[in-house]
């Protein structure tokens, strides 16, 4: 990228953010423009940095669990699941079958909630204000289930190392089934609003193309990778928490543009409903907590566990030195890695498209900056 | 040809608008009129902390074991106690809970052996000063008094 000078009339440097409504938080993007065309986009991050990894090194294993919810706060349950699985791997224990089934139900509900919020804000960025209100209505049902199950709506702290803290509340199966039944027609409703809408199609098709090679080169995972035609889903590739028992498909598309990512996420919501329906049918009886002591002291060693979070591959790498606190805790957040591809995706497109492209990556700045 | 006709008569846009009109039926309105209408809080909700007293004797259930303060990730609970010379038991003197730093994770509640400390269903925690968010033993035992609005 050539250096812009003061008198260079061809190139304009424009700061977008950090206080911009469509950067989904405090993301600053330095855009190099030639008229309306984007020559390059540089992300400046760190406005929301809280040093979560360092906090993890100064807390015991149980104490750190509420903090992971605050990274990707839209999908707090997925974060908690990844962290709990990583510590369980270090300890060499596995959650009982009943706990695993409940974990699957809650994480899949969380995937729906995360995708719903993405759909609403993404459509809002592009100019369709209506879907936002409808997705919030459905998300409210999911959050109500969380509130009844674990007592919090957003930063849930639903799982504990070794299983669950709370037993399934009375009527949870009924609530979840009712939600699933109600939700599928609602997805049709969103599709009625958007999928064939001309403005929506004109704004999204062939915008922000990222092909499979680039996705792999950048380490991009999740719906972005699947929209480029790669059938990669950790739930199928390395099943965890009993995902191998459930029958579901990995939706993929070919073009890898913004419209395809929209379709992939919509299909994923339908698949999540499928998984929830199977899981809620047969929640096995039994204990909800594995045999884990009150003081968690994993043996010396290290463990890496990655799960399929709504935004992509979420990994936790923990090094234990045998004490009650992790020696090193590293998080591989999907949003952070996916955001790298912004420059590649936005090059050559118009300024108005950058809003659609940032929206389609589905970033949460709490997770990007940690 | 069919797609051209759809474009001319704006069929897709009208289909979308139909969804909007369908949702405007009064039966489909879900907005909660918050201060006028109180929300239904779940039983397990983790809200304002409460220090429970025995329902009959009004003595505190807290045995000043300090487990909640040790379990708290933010170290915001301070428990002080003194030993009663006659019964040889620890007795609670002060209990301070800083809700401005609390993230309502529920670890203190889980750690409590006597169910004295509890996160209750109260959720209106606003205070005029930062000091107002630091709750002492009296505040924890009596609980906040929410304002009821009339319209």
XYZ file of N, CA, C and O in Angstrom, chain A residues 150-250:
404
model
N -30.149 -21.007 35.043
C -28.970 -20.718 35.861
C -29.029 -19.363 36.540
O -28.133 -19.019 37.296
N -30.057 -18.579 36.318
C -30.198 -17.350 37.086
C -29.562 -16.133 36.471
O -29.538 -15.082 37.102
N -29.023 -16.233 35.271
C -28.510 -15.048 34.601
C -28.868 -15.155 33.139
O -29.069 -16.252 32.627
N -28.907 -14.023 32.490
C -29.396 -14.038 31.123
C -28.273 -13.950 30.097
O -28.332 -14.608 29.064
N -27.286 -13.141 30.364
C -26.267 -12.932 29.339
C -24.950 -13.592 29.732
O -24.476 -14.480 29.049
N -24.365 -13.169 30.819
C -23.119 -13.776 31.288
C -23.515 -14.850 32.290
O -23.603 -14.614 33.488
N -23.730 -16.054 31.767
C -24.542 -17.027 32.498
C -23.808 -17.759 33.602
O -24.396 -18.043 34.631
N -22.529 -18.092 33.388
C -21.809 -18.953 34.331
C -22.640 -20.223 34.574
O -22.919 -20.609 35.703
N -23.033 -20.866 33.472
C -23.971 -21.979 33.567
C -23.278 -23.288 33.901
O -23.868 -24.141 34.545
N -22.024 -23.450 33.446
C -21.337 -24.737 33.627
C -20.266 -24.595 34.689
O -19.729 -23.532 34.924
N -19.960 -25.722 35.312
C -18.825 -25.763 36.215
C -17.862 -26.820 35.708
O -18.231 -27.691 34.909
N -16.645 -26.758 36.189
C -15.650 -27.751 35.793
C -16.101 -29.106 36.316
O -16.307 -29.273 37.515
N -16.301 -30.054 35.414
C -16.732 -31.383 35.813
C -18.206 -31.630 35.580
O -18.674 -32.727 35.805
N -18.948 -30.660 35.147
C -20.369 -30.897 34.903
C -21.185 -29.622 35.047
O -20.843 -28.586 34.494
N -22.251 -29.738 35.801
C -23.172 -28.616 35.959
C -23.363 -28.306 37.435
O -23.256 -29.193 38.282
N -23.659 -27.071 37.717
C -23.973 -26.698 39.091
C -25.463 -26.880 39.369
O -25.860 -27.303 40.435
N -26.261 -26.566 38.378
C -27.706 -26.549 38.602
C -28.362 -27.735 37.908
O -28.040 -28.050 36.766
N -29.280 -28.343 38.586
C -30.096 -29.398 37.991
C -31.095 -28.739 37.036
O -31.426 -27.553 37.178
N -31.530 -29.489 36.038
C -32.526 -28.976 35.089
C -33.769 -28.525 35.852
O -34.263 -29.250 36.712
N -34.235 -27.334 35.572
C -35.407 -26.866 36.315
C -36.669 -27.549 35.799
O -36.708 -28.065 34.686
N -37.666 -27.532 36.625
C -38.892 -28.223 36.260
C -39.567 -27.497 35.099
O -39.819 -26.296 35.164
N -39.826 -28.226 34.039
C -40.467 -27.610 32.881
C -39.493 -27.113 31.845
O -39.890 -26.481 30.875
N -38.197 -27.384 32.035
C -37.217 -26.917 31.040
C -37.418 -27.627 29.716
O -37.368 -26.999 28.655
N -37.647 -28.943 29.784
C -37.847 -29.673 28.530
C -39.044 -29.126 27.775
O -39.009 -28.959 26.557
N -40.093 -28.797 28.524
C -41.284 -28.247 27.885
C -40.966 -26.908 27.239
O -41.357 -26.643 26.094
N -40.236 -26.061 27.976
C -39.893 -24.746 27.439
C -39.058 -24.862 26.171
O -39.297 -24.158 25.193
N -38.062 -25.759 26.212
C -37.168 -25.888 25.063
C -37.929 -26.421 23.864
O -37.783 -25.929 22.734
N -38.796 -27.413 24.109
C -39.573 -27.965 22.995
C -40.509 -26.914 22.401
O -40.641 -26.803 21.179
N -41.128 -26.144 23.282
C -42.032 -25.094 22.803
C -41.272 -24.074 21.978
O -41.752 -23.607 20.927
N -40.057 -23.759 22.434
C -39.261 -22.794 21.676
C -38.937 -23.336 20.292
O -39.082 -22.637 19.294
N -38.492 -24.617 20.240
C -38.122 -25.200 18.950
C -39.301 -25.186 17.985
O -39.148 -24.884 16.810
N -40.461 -25.511 18.521
C -41.646 -25.584 17.676
C -42.008 -24.209 17.131
O -42.379 -24.051 15.976
N -41.848 -23.213 17.980
C -42.217 -21.863 17.588
C -41.171 -21.237 16.682
O -41.470 -20.363 15.876
N -39.931 -21.702 16.844
C -38.834 -20.959 16.221
C -38.745 -21.177 14.718
O -38.467 -20.229 13.985
N -38.980 -22.417 14.254
C -38.779 -22.667 12.816
C -39.670 -21.803 11.925
O -39.188 -21.242 10.947
N -40.966 -21.649 12.248
C -41.755 -20.709 11.431
C -41.224 -19.281 11.482
O -41.331 -18.531 10.501
N -40.609 -18.940 12.612
C -40.040 -17.589 12.729
C -38.836 -17.408 11.806
O -38.637 -16.337 11.239
N -38.044 -18.481 11.643
C -36.929 -18.385 10.691
C -37.468 -18.175 9.285
O -36.932 -17.377 8.511
N -38.559 -18.867 8.967
C -39.180 -18.636 7.665
C -39.586 -17.174 7.507
O -39.475 -16.598 6.437
N -40.041 -16.602 8.618
C -40.451 -15.203 8.580
C -39.263 -14.289 8.246
O -39.393 -13.375 7.427
N -38.110 -14.569 8.895
C -36.935 -13.734 8.570
C -36.556 -13.901 7.116
O -36.171 -12.936 6.443
N -36.666 -15.139 6.648
C -36.284 -15.361 5.252
C -37.251 -14.656 4.316
O -36.866 -14.158 3.273
N -38.526 -14.621 4.728
C -39.509 -13.913 3.930
C -39.139 -12.429 3.825
O -39.295 -11.803 2.790
N -38.628 -11.891 4.938
C -38.254 -10.484 4.940
C -37.007 -10.228 4.116
O -36.892 -9.185 3.483
N -36.054 -11.151 4.145
C -34.736 -10.816 3.620
C -34.320 -11.602 2.384
O -33.881 -10.997 1.405
N -34.470 -12.926 2.418
C -33.749 -13.752 1.444
C -33.978 -13.317 -0.002
O -33.041 -13.221 -0.779
N -35.228 -13.065 -0.359
C -35.499 -12.694 -1.746
C -35.641 -11.190 -1.928
O -35.938 -10.734 -3.024
N -35.411 -10.446 -0.874
C -35.549 -9.004 -0.962
C -34.504 -8.435 -1.924
O -33.322 -8.750 -1.827
N -34.932 -7.585 -2.831
C -34.018 -7.111 -3.878
C -32.901 -6.252 -3.319
O -31.754 -6.356 -3.724
N -33.256 -5.376 -2.372
C -32.220 -4.493 -1.815
C -31.183 -5.332 -1.083
O -29.982 -5.135 -1.219
N -31.697 -6.289 -0.302
C -30.814 -7.177 0.463
C -29.864 -7.924 -0.465
O -28.656 -7.985 -0.224
N -30.401 -8.453 -1.574
C -29.556 -9.199 -2.504
C -28.547 -8.289 -3.186
O -27.385 -8.630 -3.314
N -28.998 -7.100 -3.585
C -28.075 -6.199 -4.273
C -26.945 -5.757 -3.362
O -25.827 -5.532 -3.813
N -27.256 -5.626 -2.081
C -26.215 -5.168 -1.167
C -25.240 -6.283 -0.788
O -24.142 -5.996 -0.326
N -25.659 -7.525 -0.905
C -24.836 -8.611 -0.360
C -24.143 -9.473 -1.400
O -23.038 -9.940 -1.169
N -24.802 -9.717 -2.522
C -24.209 -10.685 -3.465
C -22.939 -10.104 -4.067
O -22.902 -8.937 -4.469
N -21.879 -10.918 -4.088
C -20.553 -10.541 -4.592
C -19.904 -9.422 -3.794
O -19.078 -8.684 -4.298
N -20.264 -9.296 -2.547
C -19.614 -8.326 -1.666
C -18.756 -9.098 -0.674
O -19.202 -10.067 -0.091
N -17.519 -8.676 -0.515
C -16.641 -9.266 0.480
C -16.361 -10.726 0.250
O -16.490 -11.537 1.163
N -15.936 -11.048 -0.964
C -15.690 -12.461 -1.286
C -14.392 -12.919 -0.628
O -13.391 -12.214 -0.659
N -14.449 -14.075 0.007
C -13.259 -14.684 0.598
C -13.305 -16.154 0.209
O -14.191 -16.875 0.662
N -12.393 -16.566 -0.669
C -12.479 -17.945 -1.134
C -11.800 -18.901 -0.159
O -11.206 -18.477 0.837
N -11.903 -20.176 -0.459
C -11.477 -21.199 0.501
C -9.984 -21.109 0.786
O -9.558 -21.261 1.934
N -9.161 -20.841 -0.248
C -7.710 -20.774 -0.031
C -7.377 -19.650 0.949
O -6.567 -19.809 1.851
N -8.002 -18.493 0.711
C -7.725 -17.358 1.592
C -8.181 -17.649 3.004
O -7.522 -17.275 3.976
N -9.335 -18.299 3.131
C -9.840 -18.639 4.453
C -8.821 -19.480 5.199
O -8.507 -19.222 6.356
N -8.269 -20.481 4.499
C -7.298 -21.359 5.151
C -6.023 -20.598 5.459
O -5.410 -20.790 6.510
N -5.601 -19.710 4.538
C -4.370 -18.964 4.765
C -4.492 -18.054 5.985
O -3.539 -17.895 6.743
N -5.662 -17.466 6.164
C -5.852 -16.555 7.296
C -6.260 -17.284 8.572
O -6.350 -16.674 9.613
N -6.572 -18.545 8.466
C -7.054 -19.265 9.656
C -8.488 -18.954 9.986
O -8.913 -19.123 11.127
N -9.244 -18.481 9.007
C -10.637 -18.119 9.238
C -11.470 -19.391 9.403
O -11.302 -20.342 8.638
N -12.317 -19.408 10.391
C -13.149 -20.587 10.632
C -14.612 -20.170 10.750
O -14.939 -19.001 10.645
N -15.438 -21.152 11.009
C -16.842 -20.875 11.258
C -17.627 -20.652 9.988
O -17.258 -21.147 8.921
N -18.733 -19.912 10.074
C -19.593 -19.724 8.904
C -18.872 -19.114 7.713
O -19.234 -19.380 6.567
N -17.817 -18.327 7.952
C -17.088 -17.738 6.821
C -16.433 -18.824 5.980
O -16.428 -18.764 4.754
N -15.854 -19.804 6.678
C -15.186 -20.897 5.978
C -16.205 -21.779 5.272
O -16.002 -22.205 4.138
N -17.318 -22.036 5.951
C -18.323 -22.923 5.358
C -19.002 -22.265 4.168
O -19.391 -22.947 3.226
N -19.127 -20.934 4.198
C -19.729 -20.250 3.055
C -18.815 -20.320 1.839
O -19.268 -20.158 0.715
N -17.517 -20.557 2.064
C -16.590 -20.685 0.945
C -16.523 -22.111 0.425
O -15.726 -22.405 -0.443
N -17.324 -22.992 0.980
C -17.425 -24.340 0.431
C -16.632 -25.394 1.167
O -16.550 -26.520 0.703
N -16.019 -25.068 2.294
C -15.252 -26.069 3.031
C -16.156 -26.659 4.110
O -16.718 -25.934 4.925
N -16.297 -27.977 4.081
C -17.168 -28.636 5.050
C -16.374 -28.880 6.323
O -15.871 -29.977 6.552
N -16.199 -27.887 7.144
C -15.378 -28.021 8.346
C -16.169 -27.523 9.543
O -16.554 -26.363 9.609
N -16.425 -28.442 10.430
C -17.149 -28.099 11.646
C -16.560 -28.968 12.750
O -16.512 -30.185 12.606
N -16.096 -28.332 13.829
C -15.413 -29.103 14.890
C -16.378 -30.096 15.504
O -15.975 -31.150 15.975
N -17.671 -29.791 15.498
C -18.638 -30.716 16.090
C -18.641 -32.041 15.356
O -18.959 -33.081 15.918
N -18.301 -32.008 14.039
C -18.227 -33.250 13.271
C -16.796 -33.778 13.234
O -16.574 -34.982 13.289
N -15.826 -32.869 13.112
C -14.444 -33.294 12.913
C -13.848 -33.878 14.185
O -13.226 -34.932 14.154
N -14.001 -33.188 15.299
C -13.517 -33.697 16.585
C -14.665 -33.597 17.578
O -14.713 -32.633 18.348
N -15.586 -34.538 17.573
C -16.774 -34.373 18.418
C -16.410 -34.250 19.894
O -15.516 -34.936 20.383
N -17.091 -33.362 20.575
C -16.884 -33.157 22.004
C -18.263 -33.140 22.643
O -19.268 -32.918 21.963
N -18.298 -33.383 23.929
C -19.539 -33.288 24.700
C -20.691 -34.085 24.072
O -21.844 -33.695 24.143
N -20.351 -35.193 23.426
C -21.401 -36.065 22.913
C -22.050 -35.615 21.630
O -23.167 -36.026 21.326
N -21.370 -34.788 20.837
C -21.980 -34.336 19.580
C -22.069 -35.455 18.545
O -22.822 -35.344 17.586
N -21.247 -36.529 18.732
C -21.278 -37.593 17.740
C -22.612 -38.339 17.754
O -22.956 -39.023 16.804
N -23.401 -38.151 18.840
C -24.664 -38.887 18.939
C -25.774 -38.246 18.117
O -26.796 -38.868 17.880
N -25.587 -36.992 17.747
C -26.693 -36.268 17.117
C -26.529 -36.222 15.605
O -25.422 -36.164 15.084
N -27.656 -36.230 14.958
C -27.703 -36.266 13.512
C -27.955 -34.855 13.005
O -29.016 -34.284 13.245
N -26.979 -34.279 12.342
C -27.171 -32.943 11.770
C -26.227 -32.782 10.581
O -25.325 -33.573 10.375
N -26.493 -31.747 9.800
C -25.691 -31.511 8.607
C -24.885 -30.235 8.768
O -25.235 -29.373 9.558
N -23.822 -30.159 7.973
C -23.028 -28.927 7.949
C -23.448 -28.146 6.718
O -23.167 -28.566 5.597
